[in-house]
Coordinates of C-alpha atoms in Angstrom, one line a residue:
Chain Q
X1 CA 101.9 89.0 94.3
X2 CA 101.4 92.8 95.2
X3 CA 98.4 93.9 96.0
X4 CA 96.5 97.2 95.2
X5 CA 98.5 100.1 96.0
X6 CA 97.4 103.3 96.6
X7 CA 99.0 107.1 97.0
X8 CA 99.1 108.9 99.2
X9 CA 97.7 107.2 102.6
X10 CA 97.3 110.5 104.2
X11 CA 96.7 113.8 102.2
X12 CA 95.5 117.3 104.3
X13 CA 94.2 120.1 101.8
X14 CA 92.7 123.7 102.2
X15 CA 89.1 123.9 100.8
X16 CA 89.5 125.0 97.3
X17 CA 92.8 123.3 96.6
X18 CA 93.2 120.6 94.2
X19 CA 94.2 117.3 95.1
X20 CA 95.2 114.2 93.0
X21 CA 94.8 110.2 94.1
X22 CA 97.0 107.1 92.7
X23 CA 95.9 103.6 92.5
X24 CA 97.7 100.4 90.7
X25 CA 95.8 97.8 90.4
X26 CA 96.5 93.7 91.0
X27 CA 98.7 92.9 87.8
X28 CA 96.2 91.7 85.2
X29 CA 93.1 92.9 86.5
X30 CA 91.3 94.7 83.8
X31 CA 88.6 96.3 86.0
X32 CA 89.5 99.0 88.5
X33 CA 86.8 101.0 90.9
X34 CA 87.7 104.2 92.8
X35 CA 85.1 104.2 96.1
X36 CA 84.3 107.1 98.4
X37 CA 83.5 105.9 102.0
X38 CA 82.6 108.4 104.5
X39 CA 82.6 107.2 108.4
X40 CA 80.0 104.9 109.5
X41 CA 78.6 103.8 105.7
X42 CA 79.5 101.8 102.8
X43 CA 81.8 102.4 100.2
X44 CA 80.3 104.2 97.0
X45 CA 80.9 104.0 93.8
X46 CA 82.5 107.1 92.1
X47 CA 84.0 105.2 88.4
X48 CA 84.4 102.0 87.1
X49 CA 87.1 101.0 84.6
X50 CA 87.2 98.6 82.2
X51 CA 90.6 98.4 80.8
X52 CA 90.8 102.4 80.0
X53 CA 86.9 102.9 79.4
X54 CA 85.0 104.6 82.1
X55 CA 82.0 102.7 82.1
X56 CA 80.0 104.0 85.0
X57 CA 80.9 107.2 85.9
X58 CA 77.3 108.3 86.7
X59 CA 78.0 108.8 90.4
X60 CA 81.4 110.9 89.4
X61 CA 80.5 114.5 90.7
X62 CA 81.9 115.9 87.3
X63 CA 81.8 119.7 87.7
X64 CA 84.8 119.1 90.3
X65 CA 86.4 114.9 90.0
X66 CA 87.8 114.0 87.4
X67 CA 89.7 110.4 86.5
X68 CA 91.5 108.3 83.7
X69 CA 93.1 105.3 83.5
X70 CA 95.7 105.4 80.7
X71 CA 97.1 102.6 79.2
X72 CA 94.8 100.4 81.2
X73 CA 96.7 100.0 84.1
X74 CA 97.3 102.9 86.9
X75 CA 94.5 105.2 87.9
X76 CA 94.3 109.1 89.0
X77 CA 91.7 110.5 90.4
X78 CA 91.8 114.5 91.0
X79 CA 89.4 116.7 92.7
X80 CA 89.5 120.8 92.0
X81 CA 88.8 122.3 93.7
X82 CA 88.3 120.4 97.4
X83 CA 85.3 121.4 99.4
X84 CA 84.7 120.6 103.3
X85 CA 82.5 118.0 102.1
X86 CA 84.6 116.0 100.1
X87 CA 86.2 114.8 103.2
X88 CA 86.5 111.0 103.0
X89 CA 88.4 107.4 102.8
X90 CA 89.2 107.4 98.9
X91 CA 89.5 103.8 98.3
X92 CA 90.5 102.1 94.9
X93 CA 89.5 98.3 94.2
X94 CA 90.5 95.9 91.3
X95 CA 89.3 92.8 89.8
X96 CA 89.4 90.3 86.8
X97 CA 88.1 90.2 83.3
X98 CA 84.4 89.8 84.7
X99 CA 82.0 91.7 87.3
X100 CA 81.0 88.9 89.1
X101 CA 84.8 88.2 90.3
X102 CA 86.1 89.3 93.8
X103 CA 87.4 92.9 94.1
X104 CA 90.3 93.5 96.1
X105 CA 91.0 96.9 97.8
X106 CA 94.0 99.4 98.4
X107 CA 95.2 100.5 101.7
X108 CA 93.1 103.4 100.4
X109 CA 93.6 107.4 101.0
X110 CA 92.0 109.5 103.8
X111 CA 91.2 113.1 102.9
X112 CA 90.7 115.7 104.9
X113 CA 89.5 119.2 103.9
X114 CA 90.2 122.2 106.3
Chain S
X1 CA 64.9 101.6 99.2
X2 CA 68.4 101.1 99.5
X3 CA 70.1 98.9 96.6
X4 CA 71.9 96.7 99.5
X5 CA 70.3 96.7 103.2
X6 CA 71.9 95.9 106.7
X7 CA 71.3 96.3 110.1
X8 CA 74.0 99.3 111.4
X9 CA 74.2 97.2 114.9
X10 CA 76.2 97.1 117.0
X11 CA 76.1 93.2 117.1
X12 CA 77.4 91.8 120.3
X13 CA 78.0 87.9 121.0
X14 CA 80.2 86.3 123.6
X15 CA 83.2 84.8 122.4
X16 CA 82.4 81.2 121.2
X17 CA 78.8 82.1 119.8
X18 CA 77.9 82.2 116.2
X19 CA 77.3 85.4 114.7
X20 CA 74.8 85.8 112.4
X21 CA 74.8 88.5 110.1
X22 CA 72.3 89.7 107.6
X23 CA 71.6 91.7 104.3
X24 CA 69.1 92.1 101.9
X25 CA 69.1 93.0 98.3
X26 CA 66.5 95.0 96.0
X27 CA 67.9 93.9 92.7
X28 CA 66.6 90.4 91.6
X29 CA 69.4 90.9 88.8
X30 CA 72.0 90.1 91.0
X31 CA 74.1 87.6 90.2
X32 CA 77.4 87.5 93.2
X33 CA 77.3 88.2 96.6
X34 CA 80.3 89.3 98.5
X35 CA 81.2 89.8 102.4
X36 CA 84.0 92.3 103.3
X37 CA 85.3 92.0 106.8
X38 CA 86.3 96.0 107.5
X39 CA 89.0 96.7 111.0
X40 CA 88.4 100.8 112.2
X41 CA 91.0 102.3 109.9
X42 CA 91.6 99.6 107.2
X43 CA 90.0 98.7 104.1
X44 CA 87.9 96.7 103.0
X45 CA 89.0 92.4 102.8
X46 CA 87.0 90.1 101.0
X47 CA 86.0 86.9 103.2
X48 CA 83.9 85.3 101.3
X49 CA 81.7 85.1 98.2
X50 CA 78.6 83.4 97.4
X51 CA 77.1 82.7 93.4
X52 CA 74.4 79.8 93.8
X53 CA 71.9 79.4 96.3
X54 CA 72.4 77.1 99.2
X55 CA 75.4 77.4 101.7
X56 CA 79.2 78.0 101.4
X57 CA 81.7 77.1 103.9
X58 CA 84.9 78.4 104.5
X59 CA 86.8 77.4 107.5
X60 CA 85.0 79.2 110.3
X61 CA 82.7 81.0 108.1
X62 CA 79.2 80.0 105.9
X63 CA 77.8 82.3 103.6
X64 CA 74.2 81.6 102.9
X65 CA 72.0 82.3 99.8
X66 CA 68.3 82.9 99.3
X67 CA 67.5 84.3 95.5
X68 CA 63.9 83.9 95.9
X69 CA 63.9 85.8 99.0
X70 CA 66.8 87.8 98.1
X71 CA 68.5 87.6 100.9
X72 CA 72.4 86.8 101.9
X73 CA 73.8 86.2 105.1
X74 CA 77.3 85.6 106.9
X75 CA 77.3 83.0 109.8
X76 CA 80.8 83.3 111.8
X77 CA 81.4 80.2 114.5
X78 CA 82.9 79.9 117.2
X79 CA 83.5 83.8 117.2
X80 CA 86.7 85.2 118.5
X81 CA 87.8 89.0 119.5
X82 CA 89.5 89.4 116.6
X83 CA 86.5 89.0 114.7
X84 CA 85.1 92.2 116.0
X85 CA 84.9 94.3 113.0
X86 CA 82.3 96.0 110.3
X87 CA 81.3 93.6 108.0
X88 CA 79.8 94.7 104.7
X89 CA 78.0 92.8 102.2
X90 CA 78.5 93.8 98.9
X91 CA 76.2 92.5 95.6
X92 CA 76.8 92.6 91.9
X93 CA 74.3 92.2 88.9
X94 CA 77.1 92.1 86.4
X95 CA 77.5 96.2 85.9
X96 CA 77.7 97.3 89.5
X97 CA 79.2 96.5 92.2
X98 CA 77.1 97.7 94.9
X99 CA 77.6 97.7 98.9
X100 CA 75.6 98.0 102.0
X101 CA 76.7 100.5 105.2
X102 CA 77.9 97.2 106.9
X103 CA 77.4 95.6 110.4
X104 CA 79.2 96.8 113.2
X105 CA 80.3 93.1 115.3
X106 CA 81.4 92.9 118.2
X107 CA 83.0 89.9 120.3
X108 CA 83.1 89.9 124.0
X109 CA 85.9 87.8 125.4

């Protein structure tokens, strides 16, 4: 069974510029999560999907991220435009029907911002 | 306070020891507990995961629950190199998942 795969692995953007992430999720998972991880902490939560319904974005920095989940199944996440500080591991997670079940991660997709 | 606490380490043990790591949780909501073994440069891989109190083994590995005291913790045996990792313990009260900034560990052969 394929795991989470995200797009791309690498991605090097001008401050300012937009930039757009891909996840699929595990076949059947209904829940997806797109993380932010910066070096030397814990991922954080930046949306949580419930089949297509964003049901905690309230950590999505909404002036400049955006994200949607149509059809339930693939994910995009887009900032615009990048700034320095968005620099980060961009990692998307998926699990089953409930919460409490395990989440499994994507390669996930480092961003840097020059 | 921090939703999810755990000592940044490093964490150094020879190989063959038993690591113990630790977190702590703020939420008395919380419902699962996860551990997440992270390699420099990967992602995150779940390990292990914990629901009732008591322990849970897994091959090498117990994860241990306290409610009351709200704490979770990872106990590794007979540790290798390639355990040497961040490990991060993650906690869920049924709307979040929520993690700590994870344990540096590290192995000495």
């Amino acid at each position: 069974e394929a795991g989470v795969v995200q797009s791309p692995r690498y991605k090097i953007i001008e401050k300012k510029q937009p930039v757009a992430f891909w996840c699929n999720p595990i076949s059947g998972h209904n829940t997806l999560y797109w993380y932010r991880q910066n070096l030397g902490q814990g991922p954080e939560l930046l949306i949580r999907y419930e089949n297509e319904e964003a049901v905690d974005d309230s950590q999505l920095p909404k002036d400049r991220f955006s994200a949607e989940r149509l059809k339930g199944v693939d994910s995009t996440l887009k900032i615009q435009p990048a700034e320095l500080g968005d620099s980060a591991v961009y990692l998307c997670a998926s699990s089953g029907q409930y919460l409490n079940t395990e989440a499994f991660f994507g390669q996930g997709t480092r961003l840097t911002v020059v | 306070q921090k939703e999810v606490e755990q000592n940044s380490g490093p964490l150094s043990v020879p190989e063959g020891a038993i690591a113990s790591l630790n977190c702590t949780y703020s939420d008395r909501g919380s419902q699962s507990f996860f551990w997440y073994r992270q390699y420099s440069g990967k992602s995150p891989e779940l390990i292990m995961f914990i629901y009732s109190n008591g322990d849970k083994e897994d091959g090498r590995f117990t994860a241990q629950l306290n409610k009351a005291s709200q704490y979770v913790s990872l106990l590794i045996r007979d540790s290798q190199p390639s355990d040497s990792a961040t490990y991060l313990c993650a906690v869920s009260n049924g709307n979040k998942l929520v993690f700590g900034a994870g344990t540096i560990l590290r192995v000495k052969s």
